[in-house]
Short mmCIF file of C-alpha atoms in Angstrom, two decimals:
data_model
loop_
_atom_site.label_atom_id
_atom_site.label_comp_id
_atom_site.label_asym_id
_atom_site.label_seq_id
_atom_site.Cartn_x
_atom_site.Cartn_y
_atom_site.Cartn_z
CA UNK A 141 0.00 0.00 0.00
CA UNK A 142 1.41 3.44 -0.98
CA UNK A 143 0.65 6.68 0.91
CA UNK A 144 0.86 10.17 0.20
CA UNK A 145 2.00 13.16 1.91
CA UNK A 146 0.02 14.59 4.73
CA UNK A 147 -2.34 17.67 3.63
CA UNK A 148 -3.99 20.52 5.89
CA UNK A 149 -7.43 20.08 6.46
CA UNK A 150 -10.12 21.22 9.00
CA UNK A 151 -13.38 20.10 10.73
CA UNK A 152 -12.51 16.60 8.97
CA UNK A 153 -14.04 18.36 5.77
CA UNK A 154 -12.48 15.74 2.98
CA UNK A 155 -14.76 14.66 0.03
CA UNK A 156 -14.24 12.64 -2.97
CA UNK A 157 -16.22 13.87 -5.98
CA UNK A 158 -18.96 11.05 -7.40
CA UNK A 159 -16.72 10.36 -10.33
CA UNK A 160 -13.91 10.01 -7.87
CA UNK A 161 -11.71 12.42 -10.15
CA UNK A 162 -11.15 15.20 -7.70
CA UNK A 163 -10.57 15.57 -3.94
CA UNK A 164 -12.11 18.65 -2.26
CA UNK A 165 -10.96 19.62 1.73
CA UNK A 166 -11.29 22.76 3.26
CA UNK A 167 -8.87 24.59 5.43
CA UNK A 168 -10.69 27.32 7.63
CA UNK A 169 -11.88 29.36 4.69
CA UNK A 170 -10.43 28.15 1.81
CA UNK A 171 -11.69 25.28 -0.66
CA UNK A 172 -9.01 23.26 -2.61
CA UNK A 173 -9.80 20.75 -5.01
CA UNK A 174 -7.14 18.20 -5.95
CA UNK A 175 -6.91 15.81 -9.17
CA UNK A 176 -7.24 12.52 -7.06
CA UNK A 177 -4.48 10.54 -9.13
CA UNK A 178 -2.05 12.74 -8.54
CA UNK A 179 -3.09 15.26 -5.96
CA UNK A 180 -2.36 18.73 -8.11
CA UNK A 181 -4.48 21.48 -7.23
CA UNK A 182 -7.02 21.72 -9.40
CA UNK A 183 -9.03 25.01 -7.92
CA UNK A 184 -8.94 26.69 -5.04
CA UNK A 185 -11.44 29.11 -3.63
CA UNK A 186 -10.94 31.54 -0.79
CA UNK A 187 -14.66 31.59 0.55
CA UNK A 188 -16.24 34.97 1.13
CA UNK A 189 -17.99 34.00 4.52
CA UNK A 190 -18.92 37.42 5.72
CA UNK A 191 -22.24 37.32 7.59
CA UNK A 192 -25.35 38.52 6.35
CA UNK A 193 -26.32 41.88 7.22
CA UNK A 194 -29.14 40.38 9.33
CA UNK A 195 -27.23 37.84 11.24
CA UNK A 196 -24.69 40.56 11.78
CA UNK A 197 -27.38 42.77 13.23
CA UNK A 198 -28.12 39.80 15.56
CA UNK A 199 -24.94 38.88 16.51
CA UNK A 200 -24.28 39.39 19.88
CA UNK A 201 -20.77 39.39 19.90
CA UNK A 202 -18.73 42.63 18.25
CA UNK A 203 -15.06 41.69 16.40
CA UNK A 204 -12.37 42.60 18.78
CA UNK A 205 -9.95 44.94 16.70
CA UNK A 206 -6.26 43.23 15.78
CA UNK A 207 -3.85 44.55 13.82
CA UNK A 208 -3.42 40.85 12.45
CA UNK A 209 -5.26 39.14 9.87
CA UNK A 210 -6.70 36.09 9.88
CA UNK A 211 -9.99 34.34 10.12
CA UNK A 212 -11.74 33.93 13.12
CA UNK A 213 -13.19 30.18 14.12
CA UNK A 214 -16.85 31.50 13.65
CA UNK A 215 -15.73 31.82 9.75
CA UNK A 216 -14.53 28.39 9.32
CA UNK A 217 -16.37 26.18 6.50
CA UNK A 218 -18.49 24.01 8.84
CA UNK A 219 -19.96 21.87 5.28
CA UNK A 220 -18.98 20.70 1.91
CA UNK A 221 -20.45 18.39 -0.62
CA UNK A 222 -20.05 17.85 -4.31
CA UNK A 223 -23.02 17.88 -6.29
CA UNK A 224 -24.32 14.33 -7.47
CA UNK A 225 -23.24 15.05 -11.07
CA UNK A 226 -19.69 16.55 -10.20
CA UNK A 227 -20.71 19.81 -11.93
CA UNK A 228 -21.16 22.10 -8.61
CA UNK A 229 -19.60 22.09 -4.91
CA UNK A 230 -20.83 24.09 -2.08
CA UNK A 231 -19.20 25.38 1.26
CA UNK A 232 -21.35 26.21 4.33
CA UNK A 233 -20.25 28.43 7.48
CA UNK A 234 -23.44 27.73 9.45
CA UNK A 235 -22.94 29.84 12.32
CA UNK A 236 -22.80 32.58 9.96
CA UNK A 237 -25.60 31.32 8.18
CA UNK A 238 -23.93 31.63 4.65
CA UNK A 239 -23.82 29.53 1.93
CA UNK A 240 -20.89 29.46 -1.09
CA UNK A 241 -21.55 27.50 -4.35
CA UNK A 242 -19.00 27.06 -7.30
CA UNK A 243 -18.80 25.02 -10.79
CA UNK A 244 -15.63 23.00 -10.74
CA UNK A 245 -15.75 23.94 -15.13
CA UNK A 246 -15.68 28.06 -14.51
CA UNK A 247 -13.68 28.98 -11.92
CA UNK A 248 -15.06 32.63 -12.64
CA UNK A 249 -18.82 31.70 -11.42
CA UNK A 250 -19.95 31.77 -8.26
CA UNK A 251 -23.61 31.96 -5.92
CA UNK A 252 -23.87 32.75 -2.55
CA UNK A 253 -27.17 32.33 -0.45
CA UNK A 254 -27.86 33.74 2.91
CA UNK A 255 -30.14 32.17 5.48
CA UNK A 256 -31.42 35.09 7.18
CA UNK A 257 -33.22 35.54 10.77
CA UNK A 258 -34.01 31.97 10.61
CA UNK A 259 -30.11 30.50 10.87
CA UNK A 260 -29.01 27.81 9.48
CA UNK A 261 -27.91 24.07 10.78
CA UNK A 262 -27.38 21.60 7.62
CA UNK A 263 -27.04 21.66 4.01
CA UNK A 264 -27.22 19.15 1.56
CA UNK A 265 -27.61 18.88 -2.04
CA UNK A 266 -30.88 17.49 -3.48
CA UNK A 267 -30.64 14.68 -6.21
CA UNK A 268 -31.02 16.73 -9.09
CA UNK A 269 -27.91 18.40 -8.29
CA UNK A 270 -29.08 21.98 -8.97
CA UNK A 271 -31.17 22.51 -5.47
CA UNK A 272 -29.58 22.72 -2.17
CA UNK A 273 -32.16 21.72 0.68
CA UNK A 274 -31.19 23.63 4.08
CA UNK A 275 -32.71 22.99 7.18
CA UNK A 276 -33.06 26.37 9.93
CA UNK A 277 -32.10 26.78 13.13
CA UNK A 278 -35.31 26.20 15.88
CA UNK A 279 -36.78 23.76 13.53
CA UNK A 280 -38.85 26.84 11.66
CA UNK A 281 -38.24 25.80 7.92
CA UNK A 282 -36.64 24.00 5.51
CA UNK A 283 -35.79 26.34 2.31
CA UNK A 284 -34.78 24.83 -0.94
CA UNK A 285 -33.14 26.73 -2.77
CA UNK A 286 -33.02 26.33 -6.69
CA UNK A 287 -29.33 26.95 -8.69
CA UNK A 288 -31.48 26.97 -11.93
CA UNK A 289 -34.12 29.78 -11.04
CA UNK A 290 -32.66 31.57 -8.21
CA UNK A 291 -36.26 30.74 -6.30
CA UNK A 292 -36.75 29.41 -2.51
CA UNK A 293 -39.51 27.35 -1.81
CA UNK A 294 -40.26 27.16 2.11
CA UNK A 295 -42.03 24.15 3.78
CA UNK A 296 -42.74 24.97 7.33
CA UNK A 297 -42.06 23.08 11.08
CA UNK A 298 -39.85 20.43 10.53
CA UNK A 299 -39.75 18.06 13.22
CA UNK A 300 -35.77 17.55 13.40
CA UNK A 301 -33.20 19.58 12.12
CA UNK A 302 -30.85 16.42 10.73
CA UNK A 303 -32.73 13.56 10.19
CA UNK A 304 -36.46 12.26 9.41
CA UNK A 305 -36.59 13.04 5.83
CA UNK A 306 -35.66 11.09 2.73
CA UNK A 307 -35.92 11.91 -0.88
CA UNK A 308 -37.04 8.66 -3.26
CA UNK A 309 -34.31 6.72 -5.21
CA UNK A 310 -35.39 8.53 -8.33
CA UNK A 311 -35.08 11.81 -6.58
CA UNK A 312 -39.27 12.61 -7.52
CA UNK A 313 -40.35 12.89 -4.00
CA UNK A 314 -39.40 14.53 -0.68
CA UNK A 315 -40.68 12.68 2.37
CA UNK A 316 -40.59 15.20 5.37
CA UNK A 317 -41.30 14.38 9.14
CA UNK A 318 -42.92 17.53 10.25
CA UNK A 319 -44.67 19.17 13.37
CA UNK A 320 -47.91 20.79 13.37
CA UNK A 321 -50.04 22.12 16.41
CA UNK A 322 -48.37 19.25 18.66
CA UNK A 323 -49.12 16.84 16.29
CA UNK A 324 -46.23 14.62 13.98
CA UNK A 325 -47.08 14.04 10.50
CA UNK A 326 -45.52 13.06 7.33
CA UNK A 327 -45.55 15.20 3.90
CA UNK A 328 -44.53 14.09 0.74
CA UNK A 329 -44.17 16.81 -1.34
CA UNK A 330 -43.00 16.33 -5.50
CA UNK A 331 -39.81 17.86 -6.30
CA UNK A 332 -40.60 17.63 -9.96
CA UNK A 333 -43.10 20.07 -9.42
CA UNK A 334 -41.18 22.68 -7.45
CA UNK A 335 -41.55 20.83 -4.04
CA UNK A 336 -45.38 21.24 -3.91
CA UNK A 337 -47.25 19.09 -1.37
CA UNK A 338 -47.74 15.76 -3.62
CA UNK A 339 -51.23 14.85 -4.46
CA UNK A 340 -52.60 11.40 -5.50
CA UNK A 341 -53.19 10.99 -9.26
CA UNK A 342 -55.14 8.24 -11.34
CA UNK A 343 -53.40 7.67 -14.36
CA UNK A 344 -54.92 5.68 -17.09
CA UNK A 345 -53.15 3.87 -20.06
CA UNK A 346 -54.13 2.10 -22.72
CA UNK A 347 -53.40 -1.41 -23.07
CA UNK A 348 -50.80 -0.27 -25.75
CA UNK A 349 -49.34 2.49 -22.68
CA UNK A 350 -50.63 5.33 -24.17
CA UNK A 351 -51.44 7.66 -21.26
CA UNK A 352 -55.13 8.63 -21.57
CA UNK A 353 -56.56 10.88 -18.71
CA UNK A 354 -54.68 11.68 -15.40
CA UNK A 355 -57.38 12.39 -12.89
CA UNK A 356 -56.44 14.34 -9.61
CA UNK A 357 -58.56 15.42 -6.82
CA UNK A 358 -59.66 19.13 -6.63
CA UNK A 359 -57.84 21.65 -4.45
CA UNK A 360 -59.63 21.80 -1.53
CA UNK A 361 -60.35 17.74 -1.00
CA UNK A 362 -56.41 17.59 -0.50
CA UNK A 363 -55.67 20.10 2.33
CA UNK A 364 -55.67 17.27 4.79
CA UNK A 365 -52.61 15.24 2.47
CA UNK A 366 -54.71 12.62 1.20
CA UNK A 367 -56.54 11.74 -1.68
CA UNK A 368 -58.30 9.04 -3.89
CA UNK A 369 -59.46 6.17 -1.53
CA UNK A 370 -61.58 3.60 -4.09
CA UNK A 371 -61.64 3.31 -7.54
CA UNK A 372 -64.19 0.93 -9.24
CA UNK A 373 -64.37 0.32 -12.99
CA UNK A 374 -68.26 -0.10 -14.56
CA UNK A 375 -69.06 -3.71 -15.33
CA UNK A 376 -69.36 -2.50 -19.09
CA UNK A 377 -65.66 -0.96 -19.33
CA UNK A 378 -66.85 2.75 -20.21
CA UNK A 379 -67.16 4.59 -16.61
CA UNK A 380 -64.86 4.51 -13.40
CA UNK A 381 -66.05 5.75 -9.68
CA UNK A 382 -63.57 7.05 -8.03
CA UNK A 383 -64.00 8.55 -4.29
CA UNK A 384 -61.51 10.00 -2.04
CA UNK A 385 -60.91 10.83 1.55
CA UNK A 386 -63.35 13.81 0.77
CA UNK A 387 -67.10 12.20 0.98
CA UNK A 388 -67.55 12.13 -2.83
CA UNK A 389 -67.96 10.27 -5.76
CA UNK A 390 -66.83 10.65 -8.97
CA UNK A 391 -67.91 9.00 -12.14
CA UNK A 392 -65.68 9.48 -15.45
CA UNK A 393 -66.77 8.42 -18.89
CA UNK A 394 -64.42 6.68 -20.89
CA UNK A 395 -65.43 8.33 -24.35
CA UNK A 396 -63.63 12.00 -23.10
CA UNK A 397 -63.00 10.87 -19.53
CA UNK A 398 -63.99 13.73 -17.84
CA UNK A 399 -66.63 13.73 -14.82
CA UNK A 400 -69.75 12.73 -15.65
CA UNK A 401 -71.45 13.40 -12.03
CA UNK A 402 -70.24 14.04 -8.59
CA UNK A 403 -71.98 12.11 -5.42
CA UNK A 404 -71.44 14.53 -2.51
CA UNK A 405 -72.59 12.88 1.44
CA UNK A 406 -74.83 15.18 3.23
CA UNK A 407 -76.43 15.01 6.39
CA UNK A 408 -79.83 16.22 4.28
CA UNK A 409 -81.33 13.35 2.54
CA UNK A 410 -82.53 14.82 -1.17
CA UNK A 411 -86.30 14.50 -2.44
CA UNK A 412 -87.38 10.90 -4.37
CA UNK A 413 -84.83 9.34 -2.01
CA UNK A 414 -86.21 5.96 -0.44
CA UNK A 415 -85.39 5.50 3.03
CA UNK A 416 -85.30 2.66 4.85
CA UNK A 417 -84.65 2.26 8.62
CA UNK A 418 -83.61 -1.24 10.79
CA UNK A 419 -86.44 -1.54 13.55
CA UNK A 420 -85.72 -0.74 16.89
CA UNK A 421 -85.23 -3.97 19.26
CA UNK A 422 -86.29 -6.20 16.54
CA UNK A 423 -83.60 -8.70 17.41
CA UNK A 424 -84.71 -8.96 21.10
CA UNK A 425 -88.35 -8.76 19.94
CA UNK A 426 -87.85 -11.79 17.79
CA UNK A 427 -85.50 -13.81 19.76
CA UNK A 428 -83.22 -13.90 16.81
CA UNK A 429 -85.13 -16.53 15.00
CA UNK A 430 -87.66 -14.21 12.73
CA UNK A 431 -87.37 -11.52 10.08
CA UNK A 432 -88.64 -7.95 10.12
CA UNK A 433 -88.59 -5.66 7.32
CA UNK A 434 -86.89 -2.27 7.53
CA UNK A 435 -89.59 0.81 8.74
CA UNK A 436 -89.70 3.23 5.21
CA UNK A 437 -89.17 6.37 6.38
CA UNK A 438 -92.17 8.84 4.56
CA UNK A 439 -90.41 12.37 2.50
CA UNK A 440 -91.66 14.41 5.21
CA UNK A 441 -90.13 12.43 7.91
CA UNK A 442 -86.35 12.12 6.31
CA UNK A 443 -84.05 12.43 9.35
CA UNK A 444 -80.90 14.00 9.01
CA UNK A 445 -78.01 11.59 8.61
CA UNK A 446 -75.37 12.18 11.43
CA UNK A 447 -71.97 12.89 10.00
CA UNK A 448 -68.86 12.06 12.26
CA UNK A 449 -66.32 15.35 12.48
CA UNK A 450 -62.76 13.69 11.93
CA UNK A 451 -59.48 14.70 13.30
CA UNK A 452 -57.27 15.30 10.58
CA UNK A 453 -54.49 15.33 12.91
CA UNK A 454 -55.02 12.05 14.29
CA UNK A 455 -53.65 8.94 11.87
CA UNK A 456 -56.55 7.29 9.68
CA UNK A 457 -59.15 10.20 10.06
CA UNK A 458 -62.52 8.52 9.93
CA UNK A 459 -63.39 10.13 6.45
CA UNK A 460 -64.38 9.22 2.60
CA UNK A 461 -64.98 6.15 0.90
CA UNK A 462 -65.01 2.66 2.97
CA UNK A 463 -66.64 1.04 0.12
CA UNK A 464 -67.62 1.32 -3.37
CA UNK A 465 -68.89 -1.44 -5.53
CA UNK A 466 -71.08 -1.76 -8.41
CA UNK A 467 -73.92 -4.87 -9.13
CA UNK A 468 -73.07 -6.91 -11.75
CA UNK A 469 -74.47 -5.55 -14.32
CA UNK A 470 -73.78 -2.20 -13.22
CA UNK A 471 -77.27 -0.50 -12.75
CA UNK A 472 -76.68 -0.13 -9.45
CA UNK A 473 -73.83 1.38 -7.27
CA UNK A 474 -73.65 0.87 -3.73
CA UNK A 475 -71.27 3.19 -1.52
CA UNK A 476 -70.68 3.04 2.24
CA UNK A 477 -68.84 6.41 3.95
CA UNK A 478 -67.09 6.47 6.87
CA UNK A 479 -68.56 9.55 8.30
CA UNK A 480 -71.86 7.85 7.94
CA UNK A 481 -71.07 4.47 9.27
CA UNK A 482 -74.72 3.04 10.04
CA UNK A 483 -75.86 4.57 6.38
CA UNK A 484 -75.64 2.81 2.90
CA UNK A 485 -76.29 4.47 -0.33
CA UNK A 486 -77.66 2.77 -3.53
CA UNK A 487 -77.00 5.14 -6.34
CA UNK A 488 -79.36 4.51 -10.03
CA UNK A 489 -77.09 4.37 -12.89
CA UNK A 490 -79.07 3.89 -15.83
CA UNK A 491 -77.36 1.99 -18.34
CA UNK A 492 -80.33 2.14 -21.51
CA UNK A 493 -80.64 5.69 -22.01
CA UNK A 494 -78.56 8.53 -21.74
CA UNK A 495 -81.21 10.75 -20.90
CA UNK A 496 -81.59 9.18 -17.57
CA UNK A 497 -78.70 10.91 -14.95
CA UNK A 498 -77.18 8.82 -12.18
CA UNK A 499 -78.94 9.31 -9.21
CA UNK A 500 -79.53 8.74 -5.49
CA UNK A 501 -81.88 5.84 -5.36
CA UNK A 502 -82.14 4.41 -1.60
CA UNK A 503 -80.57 4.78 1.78
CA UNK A 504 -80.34 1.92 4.16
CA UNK A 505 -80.01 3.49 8.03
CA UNK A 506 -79.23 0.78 10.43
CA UNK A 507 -78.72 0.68 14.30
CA UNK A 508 -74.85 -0.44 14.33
CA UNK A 509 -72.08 0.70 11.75
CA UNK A 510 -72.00 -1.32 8.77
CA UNK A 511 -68.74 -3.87 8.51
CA UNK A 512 -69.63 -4.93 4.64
CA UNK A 513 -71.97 -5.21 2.02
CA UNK A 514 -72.07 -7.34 -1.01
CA UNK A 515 -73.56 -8.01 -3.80
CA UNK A 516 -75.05 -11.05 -5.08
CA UNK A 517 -73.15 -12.30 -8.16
CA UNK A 518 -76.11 -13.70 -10.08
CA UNK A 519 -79.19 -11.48 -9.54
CA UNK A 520 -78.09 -7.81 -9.53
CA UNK A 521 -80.70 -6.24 -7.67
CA UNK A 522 -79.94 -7.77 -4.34
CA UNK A 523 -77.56 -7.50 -1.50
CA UNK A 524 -76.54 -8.54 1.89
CA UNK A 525 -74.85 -6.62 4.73
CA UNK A 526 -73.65 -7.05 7.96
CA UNK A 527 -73.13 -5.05 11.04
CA UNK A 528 -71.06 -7.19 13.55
CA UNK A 529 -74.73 -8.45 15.53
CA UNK A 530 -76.42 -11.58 15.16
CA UNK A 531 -78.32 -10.68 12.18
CA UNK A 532 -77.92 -10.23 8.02
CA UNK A 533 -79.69 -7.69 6.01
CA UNK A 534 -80.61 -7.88 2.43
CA UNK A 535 -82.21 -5.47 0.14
CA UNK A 536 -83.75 -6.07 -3.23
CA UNK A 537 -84.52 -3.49 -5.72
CA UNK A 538 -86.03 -5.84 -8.61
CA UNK A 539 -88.58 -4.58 -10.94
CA UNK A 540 -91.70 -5.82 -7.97
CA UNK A 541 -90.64 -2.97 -6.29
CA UNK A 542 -88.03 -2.62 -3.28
CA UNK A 543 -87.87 -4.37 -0.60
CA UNK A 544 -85.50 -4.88 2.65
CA UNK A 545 -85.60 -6.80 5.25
CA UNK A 546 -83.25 -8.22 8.92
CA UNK A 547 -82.85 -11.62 9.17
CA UNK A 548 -82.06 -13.42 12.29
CA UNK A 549 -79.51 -16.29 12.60
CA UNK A 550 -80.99 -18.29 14.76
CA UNK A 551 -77.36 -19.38 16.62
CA UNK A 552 -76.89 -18.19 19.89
CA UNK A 553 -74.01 -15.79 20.27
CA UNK A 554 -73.27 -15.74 16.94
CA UNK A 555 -71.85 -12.75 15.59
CA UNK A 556 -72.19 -11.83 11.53
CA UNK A 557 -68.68 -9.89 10.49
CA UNK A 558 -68.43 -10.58 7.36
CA UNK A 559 -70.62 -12.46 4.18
CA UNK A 560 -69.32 -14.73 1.51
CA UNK A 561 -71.82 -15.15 -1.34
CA UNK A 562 -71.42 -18.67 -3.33
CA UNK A 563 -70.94 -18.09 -7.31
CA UNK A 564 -74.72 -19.08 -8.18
CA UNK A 565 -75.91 -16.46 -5.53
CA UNK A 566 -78.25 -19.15 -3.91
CA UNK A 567 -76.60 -19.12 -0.97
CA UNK A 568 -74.18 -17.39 1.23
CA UNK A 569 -71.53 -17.81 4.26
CA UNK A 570 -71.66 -15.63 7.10
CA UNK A 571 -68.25 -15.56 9.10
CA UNK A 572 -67.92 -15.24 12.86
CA UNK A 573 -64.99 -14.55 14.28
CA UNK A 574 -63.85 -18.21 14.82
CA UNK A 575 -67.12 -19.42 12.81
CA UNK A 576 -68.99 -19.52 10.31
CA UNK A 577 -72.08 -20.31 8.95
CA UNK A 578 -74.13 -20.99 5.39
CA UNK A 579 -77.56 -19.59 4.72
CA UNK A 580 -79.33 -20.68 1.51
CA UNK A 581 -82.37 -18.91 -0.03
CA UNK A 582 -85.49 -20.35 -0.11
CA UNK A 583 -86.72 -21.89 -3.50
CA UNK A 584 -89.81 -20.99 -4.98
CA UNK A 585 -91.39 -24.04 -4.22
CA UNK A 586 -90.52 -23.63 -0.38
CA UNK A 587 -91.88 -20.27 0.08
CA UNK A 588 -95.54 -21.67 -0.78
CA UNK A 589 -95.04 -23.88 2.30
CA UNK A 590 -94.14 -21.08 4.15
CA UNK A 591 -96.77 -18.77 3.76
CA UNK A 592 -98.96 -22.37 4.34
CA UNK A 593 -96.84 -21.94 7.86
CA UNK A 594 -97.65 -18.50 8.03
CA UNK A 595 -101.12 -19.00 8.04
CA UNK A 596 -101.19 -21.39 10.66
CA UNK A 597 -99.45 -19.46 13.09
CA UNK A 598 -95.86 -19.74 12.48
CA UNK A 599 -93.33 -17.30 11.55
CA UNK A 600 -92.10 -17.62 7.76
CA UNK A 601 -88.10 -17.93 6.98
CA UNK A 602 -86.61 -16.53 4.38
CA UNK A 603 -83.71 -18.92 4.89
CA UNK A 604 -83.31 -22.73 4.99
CA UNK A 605 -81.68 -24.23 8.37
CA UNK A 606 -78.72 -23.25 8.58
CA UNK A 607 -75.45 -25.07 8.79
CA UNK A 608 -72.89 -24.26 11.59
CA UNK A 609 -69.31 -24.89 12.22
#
């Protein structure tokens, strides 16, 4: 192994460049770059590390006069870095809050950048190797600062000064751990786009890649940082739902794919709406072996829905889309909101005329918060749901009019969380927690034998006996 000479340096400031061509080290406030094969100086800078006029205004110390010259400690280069391409080096004095950036190809050019009031604590080079990304004293801002544009962008409170932030392999994002009103959150933020706050796209291709539409969220359904929760393609191929963290829906045609028609949740049920609401103590009433249909709430009796406030500062806010799933044919689209948990909506999407808009068709208001709902697979006018009691609901919009109705499982202590239809839609399972259960409809044939029950006394089932495990 062969060594060189010894060579001044200070603060441990030694850097190879990327390419590993050069050497740069500083030496209080000096900047020498050396050819690394055979250590020739390449450059050198004497660094102009003057304060700013407002951190000398601050300072509380005054220079001591001296007849001698040299440079103080406070002036030493604290930082240095190369730029990930090799083209640009910086040096930093951070307690005078100055920054001093060169190009290693014109020794003539030169940018300096003062931090100001705020101070400064670390610098850094981003990965496009033209921004530098400087964090401020007291945790008040990071500032990156642009070598192409002269521009600062600010982003506000971060949480540490030195570490919780990360930029993406590709350099496209900027993941910042930040501090808000004594609450920690994360921001990504798109460096692309001059370090805005990054909002969620839905980009569709064609299956040849062409890029056809690139939906984002409005303005003002991002503020919180989050954005498209559900997206759910038509049956038929030519519309998409998509719904958010913001209580809406959004249907896109696939001929121009712009929005057809916007589904909004309000606590104000509008006009033609059908309501239907679970009975009261029905489960108690029945002993859990009967069935009840739903009360249908009259147009001048519509109760306002009651709409959860969430806490955008607490991690996953109660908000937007929990679920949203068209029928099988797609005439129907059912959507279940988390700020309305004991509500479903069935929206009317009429598939045989144009004419006809999309529209509220039926909300289901139940005791408990609904866990899932699901369509059958065969006949597309019917659904079951469950809200974690001992008890399924269904609902059936067919062309005899609608019609819902609770259904007891007649199991003790058993507890519906969850429904598995079977492909022919004749049946279903109906999961416990460490059970489960199968429920089968009745035929045709069976349901005259019922309503022969019926009349003699006995409650009718709408569900053959069912088998446990």
């Amino acid at each position: 192994m062969d060594f060189t000479e010894p060579y001044k340096q200070t603060h441990s400031l030694v850097a190879f460049s990327p390419g590993a061509q050069f050497i740069l080290t500083a030496v209080q406030d000096r900047l020498i770059v050396r050819r690394a094969d055979t250590f020739q100086v390449a450059r050198t800078w004497l660094v102009d590390n003057s304060p700013s006029a407002t951190a000398s205004i601050m300072s509380t110390s005054r220079p001591k006069p001296s007849t001698v010259i040299h440079c103080p400690p406070d002036a030493y280069i604290s930082h240095i870095a190369w730029s990930p391409d090799s083209e640009y080096l910086f040096a930093a004095c951070v307690k005078r809050g100055v920054i001093n950036v060169y190009k290693i190809r014109d020794e003539e050019w030169d940018c300096r950048i003062e931090a100001g009031a705020e101070g400064l604590v670390k610098v850094e080079w981003a990965p496009d190797g033209r921004s530098l990304v400087c964090f401020s004293q007291w945790g008040l801002r990071v500032t990156i600062w642009s070598l192409i544009t002269g521009s600062a962008t600010h982003i506000q409170f971060p949480k540490h000064p030195d570490k919780g932030y990360a930029f993406r392999k590709d350099g496209r994002y900027f993941i910042l751990a930040e501090r808000h009103k004594s609450k920690d959150t994360l921001s990504v933020y798109d460096a692309v786009e001059g370090y805005k706050l990054a909002r969620y796209k839905l980009h569709i291709f064609s299956l040849v890649g062409h890029l056809l539409k690139t939906f984002t969220l409005p303005e003002p359904d991002i503020a919180m940082g989050l954005g498209i929760r559900a997206v759910c393609w038509h049956p038929s191929g030519g519309f998409l739902a998509i719904g958010g963290w913001d209580d809406k829906v959004y249907i896109l045609r696939s001929t121009t794919w712009d929005v057809m028609v916007t589904f909004e949740l309000m606590a104000r049920i509008p006009s033609g709406t059908t309501v239907w609401r679970e009975p009261f103590g029905w489960i108690e009433a029945t002993h859990g072996r009967g069935y009840l249909p739903y009360d249908v709430v009259g147009p001048t009796q519509y109760p306002l829905l009651q709409l959860s406030r969430p806490d955008p500062a607490k991690p996953h806010p109660k908000s937007g889309l929990a679920q949203l799933e068209w029928n099988v044919d797609g005439s129907l689209l059912l959507a279940r909101f988390d700020q309305s948990p004991t509500t479903l909506h069935v929206f009317a999407f009429p598939t045989s005329s144009l004419s006809n808009k999309p529209r509220l068709r039926s909300i289901l208001i139940h005791n408990q918060p609904v866990l899932h709902a699901r369509w059958d697979p065969v006949q597309s006018t019917m659904f079951a749901a469950c809200c974690g009691g001992g008890a399924v609901y269904t609902w059936d919009g067919g062309a005899g009019g609608e019609m819902a109705e609770c259904i007891g499982v007649p199991t003790k202590e058993f507890k519906v969380m969850d429904i598995r239809w079977s492909p022919d839609g004749r049946g279903m399972a109906l999961m416990d927690v460490e059970a489960f259960c199968c429920a089968f409809l009745v035929a045709d044939e069976e349901a005259d034998v019922d309503e022969q029950m019926a009349g003699e006394g006995e409650a009718p089932l709408e569900w053959n006996e069912l088998e446990t495990s």
